[in-house]
Short mmCIF file of C-alpha atoms and ligand atoms in Angstrom, two decimals:
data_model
loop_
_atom_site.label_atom_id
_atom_site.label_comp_id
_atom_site.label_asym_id
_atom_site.label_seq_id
_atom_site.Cartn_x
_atom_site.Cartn_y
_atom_site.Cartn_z
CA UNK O 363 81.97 90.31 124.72
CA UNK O 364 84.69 90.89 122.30
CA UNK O 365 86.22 88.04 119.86
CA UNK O 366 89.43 87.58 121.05
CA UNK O 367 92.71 86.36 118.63
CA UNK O 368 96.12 86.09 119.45
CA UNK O 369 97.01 88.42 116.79
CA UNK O 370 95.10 90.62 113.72
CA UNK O 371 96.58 91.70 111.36
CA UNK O 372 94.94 94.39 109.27
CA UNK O 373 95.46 94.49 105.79
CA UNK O 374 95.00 90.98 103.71
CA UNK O 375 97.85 92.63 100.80
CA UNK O 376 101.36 91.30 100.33
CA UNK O 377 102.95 91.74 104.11
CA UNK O 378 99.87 91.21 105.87
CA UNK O 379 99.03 87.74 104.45
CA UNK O 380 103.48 86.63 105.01
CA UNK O 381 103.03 87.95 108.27
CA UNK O 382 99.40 85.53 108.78
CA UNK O 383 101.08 82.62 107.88
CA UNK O 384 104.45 82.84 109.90
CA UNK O 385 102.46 83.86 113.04
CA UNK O 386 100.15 81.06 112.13
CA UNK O 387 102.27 78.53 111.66
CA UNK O 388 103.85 79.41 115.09
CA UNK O 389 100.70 78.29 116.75
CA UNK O 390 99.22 81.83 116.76
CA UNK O 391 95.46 82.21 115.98
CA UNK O 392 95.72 85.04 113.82
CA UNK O 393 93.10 87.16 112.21
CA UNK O 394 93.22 89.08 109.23
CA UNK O 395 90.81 91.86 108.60
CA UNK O 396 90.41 93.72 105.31
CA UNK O 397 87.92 96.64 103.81
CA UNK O 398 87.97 95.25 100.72
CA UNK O 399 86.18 92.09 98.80
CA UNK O 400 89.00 90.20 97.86
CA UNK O 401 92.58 89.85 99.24
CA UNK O 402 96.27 90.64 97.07
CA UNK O 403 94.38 93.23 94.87
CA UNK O 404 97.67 94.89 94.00
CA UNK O 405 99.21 91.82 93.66
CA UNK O 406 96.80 90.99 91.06
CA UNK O 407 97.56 94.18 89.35
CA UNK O 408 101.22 93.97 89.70
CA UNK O 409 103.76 93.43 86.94
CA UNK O 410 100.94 94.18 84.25
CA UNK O 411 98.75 90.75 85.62
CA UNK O 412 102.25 88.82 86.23
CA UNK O 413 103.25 90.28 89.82
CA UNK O 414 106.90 91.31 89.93
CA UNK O 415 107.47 89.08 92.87
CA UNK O 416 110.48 89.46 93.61
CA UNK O 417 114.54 90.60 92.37
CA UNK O 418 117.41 88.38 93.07
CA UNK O 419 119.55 91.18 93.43
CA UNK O 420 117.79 92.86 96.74
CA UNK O 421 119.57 94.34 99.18
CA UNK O 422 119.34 97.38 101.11
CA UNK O 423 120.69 99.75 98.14
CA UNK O 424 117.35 99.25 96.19
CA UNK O 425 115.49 101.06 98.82
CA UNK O 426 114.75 104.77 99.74
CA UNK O 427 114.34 105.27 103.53
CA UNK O 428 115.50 108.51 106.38
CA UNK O 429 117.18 105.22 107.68
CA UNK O 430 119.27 103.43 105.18
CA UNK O 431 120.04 101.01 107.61
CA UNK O 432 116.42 100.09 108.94
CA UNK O 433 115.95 97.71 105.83
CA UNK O 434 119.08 95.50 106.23
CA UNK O 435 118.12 93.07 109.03
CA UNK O 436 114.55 91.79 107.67
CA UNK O 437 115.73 92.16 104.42
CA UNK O 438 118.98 89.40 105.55
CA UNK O 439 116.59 86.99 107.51
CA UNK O 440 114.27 86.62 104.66
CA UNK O 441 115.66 86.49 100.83
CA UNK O 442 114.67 86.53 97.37
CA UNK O 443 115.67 83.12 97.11
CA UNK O 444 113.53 82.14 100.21
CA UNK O 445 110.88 83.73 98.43
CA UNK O 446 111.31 81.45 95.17
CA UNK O 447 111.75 78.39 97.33
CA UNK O 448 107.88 79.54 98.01
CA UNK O 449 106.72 79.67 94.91
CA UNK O 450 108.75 76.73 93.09
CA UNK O 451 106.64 74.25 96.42
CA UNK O 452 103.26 75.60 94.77
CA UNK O 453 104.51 74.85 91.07
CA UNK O 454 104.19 78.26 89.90
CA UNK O 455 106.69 78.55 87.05
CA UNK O 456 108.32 82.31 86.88
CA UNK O 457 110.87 84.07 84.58
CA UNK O 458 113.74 86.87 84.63
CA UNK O 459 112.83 89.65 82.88
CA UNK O 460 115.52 91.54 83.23
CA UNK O 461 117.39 93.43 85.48
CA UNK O 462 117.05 89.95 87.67
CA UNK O 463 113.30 90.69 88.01
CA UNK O 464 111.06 87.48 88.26
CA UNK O 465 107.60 87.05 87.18
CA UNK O 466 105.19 84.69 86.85
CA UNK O 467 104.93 82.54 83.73
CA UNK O 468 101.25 82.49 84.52
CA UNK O 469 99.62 84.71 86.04
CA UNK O 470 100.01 86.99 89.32
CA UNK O 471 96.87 85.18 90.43
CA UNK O 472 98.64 82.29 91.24
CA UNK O 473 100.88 83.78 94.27
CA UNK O 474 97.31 85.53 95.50
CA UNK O 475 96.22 81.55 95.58
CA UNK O 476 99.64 80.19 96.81
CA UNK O 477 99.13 82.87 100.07
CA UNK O 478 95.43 81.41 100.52
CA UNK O 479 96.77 78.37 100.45
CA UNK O 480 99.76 78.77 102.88
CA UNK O 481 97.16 81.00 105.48
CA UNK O 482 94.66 78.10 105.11
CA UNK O 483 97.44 75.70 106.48
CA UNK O 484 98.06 77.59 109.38
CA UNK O 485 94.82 78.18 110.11
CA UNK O 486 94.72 81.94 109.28
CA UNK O 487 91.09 83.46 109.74
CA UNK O 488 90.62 85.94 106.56
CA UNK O 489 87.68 88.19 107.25
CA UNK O 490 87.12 90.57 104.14
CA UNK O 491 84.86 93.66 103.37
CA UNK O 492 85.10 94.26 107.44
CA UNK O 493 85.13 98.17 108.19
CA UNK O 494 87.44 98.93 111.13
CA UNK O 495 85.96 102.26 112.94
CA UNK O 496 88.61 102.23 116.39
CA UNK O 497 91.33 101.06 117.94
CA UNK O 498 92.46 101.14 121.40
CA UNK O 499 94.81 99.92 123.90
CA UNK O 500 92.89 97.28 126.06
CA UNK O 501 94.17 95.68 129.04
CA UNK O 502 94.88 92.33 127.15
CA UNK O 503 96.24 94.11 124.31
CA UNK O 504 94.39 96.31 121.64
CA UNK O 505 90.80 96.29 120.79
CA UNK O 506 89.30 96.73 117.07
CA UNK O 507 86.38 98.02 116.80
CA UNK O 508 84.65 96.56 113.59
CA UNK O 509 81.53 97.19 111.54
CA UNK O 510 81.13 93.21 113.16
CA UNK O 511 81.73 93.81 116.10
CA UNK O 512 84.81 94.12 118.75
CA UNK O 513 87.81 91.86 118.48
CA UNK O 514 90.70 91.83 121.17
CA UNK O 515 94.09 90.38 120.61
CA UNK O 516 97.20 91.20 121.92
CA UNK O 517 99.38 91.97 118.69
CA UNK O 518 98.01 94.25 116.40
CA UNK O 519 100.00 94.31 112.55
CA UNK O 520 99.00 97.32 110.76
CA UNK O 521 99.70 96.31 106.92
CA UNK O 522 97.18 98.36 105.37
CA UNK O 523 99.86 99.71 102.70
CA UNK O 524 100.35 103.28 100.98
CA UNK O 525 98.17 105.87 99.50
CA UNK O 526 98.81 104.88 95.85
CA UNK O 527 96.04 104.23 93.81
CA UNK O 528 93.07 105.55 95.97
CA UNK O 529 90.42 103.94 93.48
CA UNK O 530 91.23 100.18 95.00
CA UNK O 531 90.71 101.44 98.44
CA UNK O 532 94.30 102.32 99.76
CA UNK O 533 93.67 104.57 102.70
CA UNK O 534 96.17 106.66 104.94
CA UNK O 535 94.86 104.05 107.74
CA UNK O 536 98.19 102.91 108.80
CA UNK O 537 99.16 106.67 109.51
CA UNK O 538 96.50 107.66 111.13
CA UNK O 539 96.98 105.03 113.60
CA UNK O 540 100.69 105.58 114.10
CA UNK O 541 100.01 108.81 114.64
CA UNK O 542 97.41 107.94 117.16
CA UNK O 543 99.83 105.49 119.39
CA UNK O 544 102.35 108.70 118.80
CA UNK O 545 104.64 107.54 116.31
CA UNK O 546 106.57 109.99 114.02
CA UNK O 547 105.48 109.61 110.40
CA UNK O 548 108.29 110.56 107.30
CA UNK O 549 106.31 113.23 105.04
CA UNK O 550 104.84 111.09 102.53
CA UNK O 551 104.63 111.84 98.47
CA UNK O 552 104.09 109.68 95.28
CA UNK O 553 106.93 107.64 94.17
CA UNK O 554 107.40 105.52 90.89
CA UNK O 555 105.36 107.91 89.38
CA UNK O 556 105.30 109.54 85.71
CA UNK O 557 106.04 113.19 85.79
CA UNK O 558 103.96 115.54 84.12
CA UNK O 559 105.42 118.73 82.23
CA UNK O 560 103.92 122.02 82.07
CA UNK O 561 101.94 123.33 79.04
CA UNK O 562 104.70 125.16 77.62
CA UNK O 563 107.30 122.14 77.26
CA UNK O 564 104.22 120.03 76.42
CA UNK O 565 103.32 122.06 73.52
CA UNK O 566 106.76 121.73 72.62
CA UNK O 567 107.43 118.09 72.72
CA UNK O 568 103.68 117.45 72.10
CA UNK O 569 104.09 115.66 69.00
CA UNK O 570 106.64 112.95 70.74
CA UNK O 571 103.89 111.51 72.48
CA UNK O 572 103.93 107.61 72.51
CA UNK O 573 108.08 107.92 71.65
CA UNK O 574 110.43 105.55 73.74
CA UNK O 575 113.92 105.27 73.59
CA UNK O 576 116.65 103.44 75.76
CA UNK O 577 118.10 106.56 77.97
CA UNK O 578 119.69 107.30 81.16
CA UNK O 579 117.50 109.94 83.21
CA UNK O 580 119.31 111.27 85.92
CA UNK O 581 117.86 113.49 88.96
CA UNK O 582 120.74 114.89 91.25
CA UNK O 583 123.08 111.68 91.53
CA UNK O 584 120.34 109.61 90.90
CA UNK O 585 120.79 107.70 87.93
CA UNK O 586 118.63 104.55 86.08
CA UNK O 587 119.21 103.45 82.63
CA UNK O 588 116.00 101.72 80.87
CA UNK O 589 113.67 102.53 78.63
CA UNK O 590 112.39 106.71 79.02
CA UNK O 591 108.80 107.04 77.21
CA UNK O 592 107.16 110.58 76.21
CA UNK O 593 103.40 110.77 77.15
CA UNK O 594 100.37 112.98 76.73
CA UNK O 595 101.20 114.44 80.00
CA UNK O 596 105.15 114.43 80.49
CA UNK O 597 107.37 111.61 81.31
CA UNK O 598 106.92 108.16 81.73
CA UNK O 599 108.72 104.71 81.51
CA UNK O 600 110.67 102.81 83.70
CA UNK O 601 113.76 105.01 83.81
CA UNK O 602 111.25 108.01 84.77
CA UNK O 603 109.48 106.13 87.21
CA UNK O 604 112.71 104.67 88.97
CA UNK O 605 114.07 108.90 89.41
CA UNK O 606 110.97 109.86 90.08
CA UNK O 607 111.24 108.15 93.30
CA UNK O 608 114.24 110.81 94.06
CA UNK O 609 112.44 114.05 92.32
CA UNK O 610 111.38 116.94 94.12
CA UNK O 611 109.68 120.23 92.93
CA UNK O 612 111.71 122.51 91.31
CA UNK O 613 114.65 119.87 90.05
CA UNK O 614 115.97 119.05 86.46
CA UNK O 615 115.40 115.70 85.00
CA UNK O 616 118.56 115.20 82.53
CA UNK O 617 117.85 112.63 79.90
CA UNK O 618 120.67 110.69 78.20
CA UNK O 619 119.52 109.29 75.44
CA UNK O 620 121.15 105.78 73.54
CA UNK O 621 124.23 106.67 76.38
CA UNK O 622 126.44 104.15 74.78
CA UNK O 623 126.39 105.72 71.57
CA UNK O 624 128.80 108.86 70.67
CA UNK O 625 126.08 110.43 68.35
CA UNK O 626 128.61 113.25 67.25
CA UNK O 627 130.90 111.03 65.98
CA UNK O 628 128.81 108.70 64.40
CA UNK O 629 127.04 111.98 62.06
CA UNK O 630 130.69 113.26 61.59
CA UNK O 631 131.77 109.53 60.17
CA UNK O 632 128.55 110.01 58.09
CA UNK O 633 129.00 113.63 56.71
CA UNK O 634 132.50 112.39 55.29
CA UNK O 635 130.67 109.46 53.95
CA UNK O 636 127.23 110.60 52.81
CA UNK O 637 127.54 114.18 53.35
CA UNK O 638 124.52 114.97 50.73
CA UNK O 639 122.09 112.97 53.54
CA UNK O 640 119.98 115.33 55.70
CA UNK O 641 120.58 115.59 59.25
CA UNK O 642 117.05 114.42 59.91
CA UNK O 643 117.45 111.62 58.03
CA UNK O 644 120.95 111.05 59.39
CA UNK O 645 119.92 111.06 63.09
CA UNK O 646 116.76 108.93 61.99
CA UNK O 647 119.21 105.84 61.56
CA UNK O 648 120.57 106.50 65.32
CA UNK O 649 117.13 107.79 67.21
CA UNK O 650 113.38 107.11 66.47
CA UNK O 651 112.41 109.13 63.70
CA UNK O 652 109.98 111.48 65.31
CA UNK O 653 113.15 111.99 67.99
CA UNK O 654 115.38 112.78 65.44
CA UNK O 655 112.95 115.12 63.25
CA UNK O 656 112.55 116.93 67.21
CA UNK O 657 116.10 117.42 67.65
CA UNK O 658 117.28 118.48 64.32
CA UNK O 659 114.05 121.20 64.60
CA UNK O 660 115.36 122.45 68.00
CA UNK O 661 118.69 122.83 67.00
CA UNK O 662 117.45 124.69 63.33
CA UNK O 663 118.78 122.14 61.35
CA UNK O 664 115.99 120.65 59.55
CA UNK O 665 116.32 120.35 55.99
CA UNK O 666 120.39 120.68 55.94
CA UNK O 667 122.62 118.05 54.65
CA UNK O 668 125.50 116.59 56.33
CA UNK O 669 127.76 118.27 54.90
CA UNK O 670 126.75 121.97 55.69
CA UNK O 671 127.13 121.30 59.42
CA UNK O 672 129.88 122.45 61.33
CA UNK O 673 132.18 120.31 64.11
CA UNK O 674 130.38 122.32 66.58
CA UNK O 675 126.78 122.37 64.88
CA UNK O 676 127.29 118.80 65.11
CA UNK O 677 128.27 118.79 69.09
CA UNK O 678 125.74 120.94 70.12
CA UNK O 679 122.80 118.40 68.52
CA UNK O 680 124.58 115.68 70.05
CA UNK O 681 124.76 117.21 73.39
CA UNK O 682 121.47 118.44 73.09
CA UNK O 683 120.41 115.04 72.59
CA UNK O 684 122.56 113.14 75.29
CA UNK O 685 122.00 116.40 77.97
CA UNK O 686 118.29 116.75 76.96
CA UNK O 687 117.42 118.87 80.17
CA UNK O 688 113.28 118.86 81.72
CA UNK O 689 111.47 120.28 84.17
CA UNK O 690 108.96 118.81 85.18
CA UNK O 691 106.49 120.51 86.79
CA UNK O 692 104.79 118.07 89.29
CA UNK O 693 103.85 114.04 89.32
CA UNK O 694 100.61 111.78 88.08
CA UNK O 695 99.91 111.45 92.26
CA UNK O 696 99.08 108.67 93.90
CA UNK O 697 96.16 108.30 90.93
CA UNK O 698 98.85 106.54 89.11
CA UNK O 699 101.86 106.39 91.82
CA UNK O 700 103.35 102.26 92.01
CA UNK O 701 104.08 103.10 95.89
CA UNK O 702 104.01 105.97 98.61
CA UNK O 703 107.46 106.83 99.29
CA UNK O 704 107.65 108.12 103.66
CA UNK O 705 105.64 106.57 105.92
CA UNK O 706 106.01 105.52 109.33
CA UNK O 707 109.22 106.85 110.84
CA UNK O 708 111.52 103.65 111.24
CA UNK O 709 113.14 105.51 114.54
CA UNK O 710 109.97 104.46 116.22
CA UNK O 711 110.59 100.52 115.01
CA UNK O 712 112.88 97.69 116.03
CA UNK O 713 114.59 96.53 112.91
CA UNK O 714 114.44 92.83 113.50
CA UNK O 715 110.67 92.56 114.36
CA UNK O 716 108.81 95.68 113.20
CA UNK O 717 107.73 96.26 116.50
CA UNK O 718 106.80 99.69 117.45
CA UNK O 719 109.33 100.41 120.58
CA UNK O 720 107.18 102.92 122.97
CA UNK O 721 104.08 100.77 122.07
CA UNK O 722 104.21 97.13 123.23
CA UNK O 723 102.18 94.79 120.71
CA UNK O 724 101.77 96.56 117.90
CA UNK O 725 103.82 96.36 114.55
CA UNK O 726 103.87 98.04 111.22
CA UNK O 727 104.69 96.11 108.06
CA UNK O 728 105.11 96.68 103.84
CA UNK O 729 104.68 99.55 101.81
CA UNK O 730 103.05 102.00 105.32
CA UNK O 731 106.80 101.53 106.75
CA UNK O 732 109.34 104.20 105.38
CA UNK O 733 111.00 101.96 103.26
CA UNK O 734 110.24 102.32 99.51
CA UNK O 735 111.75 100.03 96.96
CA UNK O 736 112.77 100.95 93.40
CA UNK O 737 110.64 99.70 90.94
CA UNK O 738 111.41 95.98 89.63
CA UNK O 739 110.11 93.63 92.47
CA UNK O 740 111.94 94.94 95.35
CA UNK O 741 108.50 96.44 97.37
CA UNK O 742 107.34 93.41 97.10
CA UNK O 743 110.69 91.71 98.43
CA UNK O 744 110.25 94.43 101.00
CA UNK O 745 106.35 93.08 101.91
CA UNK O 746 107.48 90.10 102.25
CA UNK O 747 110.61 90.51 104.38
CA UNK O 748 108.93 92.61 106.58
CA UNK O 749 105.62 90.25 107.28
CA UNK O 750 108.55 87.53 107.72
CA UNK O 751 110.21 89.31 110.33
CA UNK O 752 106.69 90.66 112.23
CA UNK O 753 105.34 87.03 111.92
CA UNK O 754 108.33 85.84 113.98
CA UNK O 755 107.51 87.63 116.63
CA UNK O 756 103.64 88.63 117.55
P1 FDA I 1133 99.00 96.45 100.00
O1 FDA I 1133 98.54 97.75 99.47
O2 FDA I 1133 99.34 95.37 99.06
O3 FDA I 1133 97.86 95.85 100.96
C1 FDA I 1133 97.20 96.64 101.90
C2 FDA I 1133 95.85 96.00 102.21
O4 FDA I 1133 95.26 96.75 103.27
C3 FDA I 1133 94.90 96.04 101.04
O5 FDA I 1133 94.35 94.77 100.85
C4 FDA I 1133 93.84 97.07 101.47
O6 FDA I 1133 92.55 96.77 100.99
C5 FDA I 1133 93.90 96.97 102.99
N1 FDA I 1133 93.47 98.20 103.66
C6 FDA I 1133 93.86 99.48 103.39
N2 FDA I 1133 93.25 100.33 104.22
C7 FDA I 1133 92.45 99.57 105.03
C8 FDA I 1133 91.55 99.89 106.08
N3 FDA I 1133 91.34 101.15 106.46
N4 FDA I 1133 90.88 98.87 106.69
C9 FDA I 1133 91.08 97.58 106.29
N5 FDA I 1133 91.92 97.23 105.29
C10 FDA I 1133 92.60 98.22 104.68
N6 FDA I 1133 105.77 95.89 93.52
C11 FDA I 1133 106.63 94.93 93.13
O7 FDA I 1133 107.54 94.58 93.88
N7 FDA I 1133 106.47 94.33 91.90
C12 FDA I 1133 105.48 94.68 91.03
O8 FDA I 1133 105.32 94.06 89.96
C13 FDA I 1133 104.61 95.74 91.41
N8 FDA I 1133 103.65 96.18 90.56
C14 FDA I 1133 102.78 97.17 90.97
C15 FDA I 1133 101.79 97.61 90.09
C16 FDA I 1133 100.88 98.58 90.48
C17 FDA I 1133 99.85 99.08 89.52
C18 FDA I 1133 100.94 99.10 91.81
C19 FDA I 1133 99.97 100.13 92.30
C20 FDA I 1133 101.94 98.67 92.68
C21 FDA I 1133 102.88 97.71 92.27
N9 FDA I 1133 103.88 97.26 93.13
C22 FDA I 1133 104.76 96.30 92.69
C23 FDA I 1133 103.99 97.75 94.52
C24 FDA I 1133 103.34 96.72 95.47
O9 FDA I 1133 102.04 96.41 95.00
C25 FDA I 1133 103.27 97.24 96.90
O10 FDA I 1133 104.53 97.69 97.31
C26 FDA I 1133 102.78 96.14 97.84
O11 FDA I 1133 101.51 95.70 97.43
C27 FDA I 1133 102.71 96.62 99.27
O12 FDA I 1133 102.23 95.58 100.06
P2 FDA I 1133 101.45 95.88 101.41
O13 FDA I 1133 100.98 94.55 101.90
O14 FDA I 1133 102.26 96.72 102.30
O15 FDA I 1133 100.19 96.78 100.98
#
């Protein structure tokens, strides 16, 4: 005989465990099944130990998705600000960072216990460190077949998230079963991800590892200004991570670097006024040093003063600065990627409820849906906004 639920949900991560306690508090016995020991692992990563919960400024325009549209009713019926309604009713204190990204004052623990909390009041069953081996269409619904045993219910919610970060168990579950119940899946690929450059250009700007500066990196019209850091490997840092997200094989990075600053005309000011100053030393009071040592080697003017450089000397190591042009020749991979941009095609979903349309009972929520936030709490805002919407309905 088979346990039977109202509804399971697998995955006990960000959407999953909304989704638990909206159905739940509807009356729904719900069911949450999960591979792993504990639940909210990558919330307990997130936002370096502080989880990123959330951005007041989310709207469909942070998001990536075939269907720009797709995102825009969840993401009305459930808000940032519902979200901080949540957290303020468990005392959890939070900050803005920046960019109108809020954290936790605490720790990112503390919206893993808030979600207990909220799934133990509606009388959410958690079962972890379950292996699920099947699934199938049953006449009540669909059946899961578990290393414990069967369980029927007749709404499934697949939340089992991305492929990033393989080593804390994500999986290409959710795929595999939309595929199975013949749903089209969006080619998926790494997204907030550093880039990595090739041996050539690494040998090159080898000795700038650990260098960040404030820059605009720009892929196509893609554009994010923050902070651009040089690794080991290539590319890193928020601004890198936000265009990566847009990045394909073969295409230019462009790096502006301090874009508010005219750097020409600031070293022409100073060759009138200190025109005995190298240009190393110069630049060193506008870029980090070992920048500014980089660009005046590039552009063979190490070791000049001021004053021996031309108008358009002068132009091209400013442009060669603010027009600093990479290639980068691939991405960390999900090893290192914050999300899995693709996923399951959102033609094959209703908007409003995350309900697969051909396939009666069965939803798809978060990070396996092809909707992919930029980086600065808006997957997150996504996770929950989706599990909202599915736990309305199932
Ligand atoms: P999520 O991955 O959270 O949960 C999926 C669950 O399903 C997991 O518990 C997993 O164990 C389970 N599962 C997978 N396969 C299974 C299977 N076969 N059987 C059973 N269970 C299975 N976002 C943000 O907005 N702000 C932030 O600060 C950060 N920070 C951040 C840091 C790092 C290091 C990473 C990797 C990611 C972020 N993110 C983020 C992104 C964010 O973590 C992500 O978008 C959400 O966790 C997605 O939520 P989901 O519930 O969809 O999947």
């Amino acid at each position: 005989m088979a346990e039977k639920h109202d509804v399971v949900i697998i995955g006990a991560g960000a959407a999953g465990m909304m989704c638990a306690i909206e159905a739940g508090k509807r009356g729904r016995r719900v069911l949450v099944l999960d591979h792993a020991k504990a639940p909210g692992e990558k919330i307990r990563i997130s936002g370096g130990g502080r989880c990123n919960f959330t951005n007041i400024h989310a709207g469909p325009k942070n998001f990536l998705s075939e269907n720009p549209h797709f995102s825009k009713s969840a993401l009305a019926r459930y808000r940032p600000q519902d979200f901080v309604a949540l957290v303020e009713r468990h005392g959890i204190t939070w900050h803005e960072k920046t960019l109108g990204q809020l954290f936790c004052d605490h720790s990112a623990k503390d919206i893993i216990r808030m979600l207990l909390a909220e799934m133990q009041e509606a009388s959410v069953v958690l079962r972890l460190a379950t292996a699920i081996s099947a699934i199938e269409k049953a006449a009540s619904g669909f059946r899961v077949t578990t290393d414990d045993g069967p369980i029927e219910a007749a709404s499934l919610v697949v939340a089992s998230g991305g492929k990033s970060i393989p080593k804390m168990g994500a999986t290409g579950f959710a795929y595999r079963v939309a595929e199975q119940f013949g749903l089209a899946i969006v080619e998926t690929r790494p997204a907030l991800v550093p880039l990595t450059l090739d041996p050539v250009q690494l040998e090159k700007i080898g000795e700038l590892a650990g260098v960040a500066a404030d820059a605009e990196a720009r892929c196509g019209k893609a554009a994010f200004r923050e902070a651009v850091l040089l690794t080991h490997r290539g590319l890193s840092g928020p601004a890198i991570l936000q265009v990566s997200s847009y990045w394909r094989e073969g295409a230019e990075i462009v790096l502006r670097v301090m874009p508010d600053i005219d750097i020409g005309s600031i070293l022409k000011g100073m060759r009138r006024t200190n025109g005995r100053q190298a240009a190393h030393t110069a630049l060193a009071d506008i870029l980090p040093r070992r920048l500014a040592q980089f660009f005046t080697e590039e552009a063979k003017l190490a070791g000049r003063m001021l004053a021996d450089l031309s108008d358009k000397a002068i132009d091209a190591l400013s442009a060669s600065i603010q027009n600093w042009t990479l290639k980068p020749a691939g991405s960390e991979g999900y090893r290192t990627a914050e999300v899995t941009l693709g996923g399951v095609d959102t033609r094959a979903l209703d908007s409003r409820t995350m309900q697969a349309r051909e396939v009666p009972g069965l939803y798809f929520i978060g990070e396996c849906v092809d909707v992919t936030g930029w980086l600065g709490g808006y997957n997150f805002q996504w996770a929950w906004a989706s599990g909202f919407a599915a736990g309305q309905e199932v």
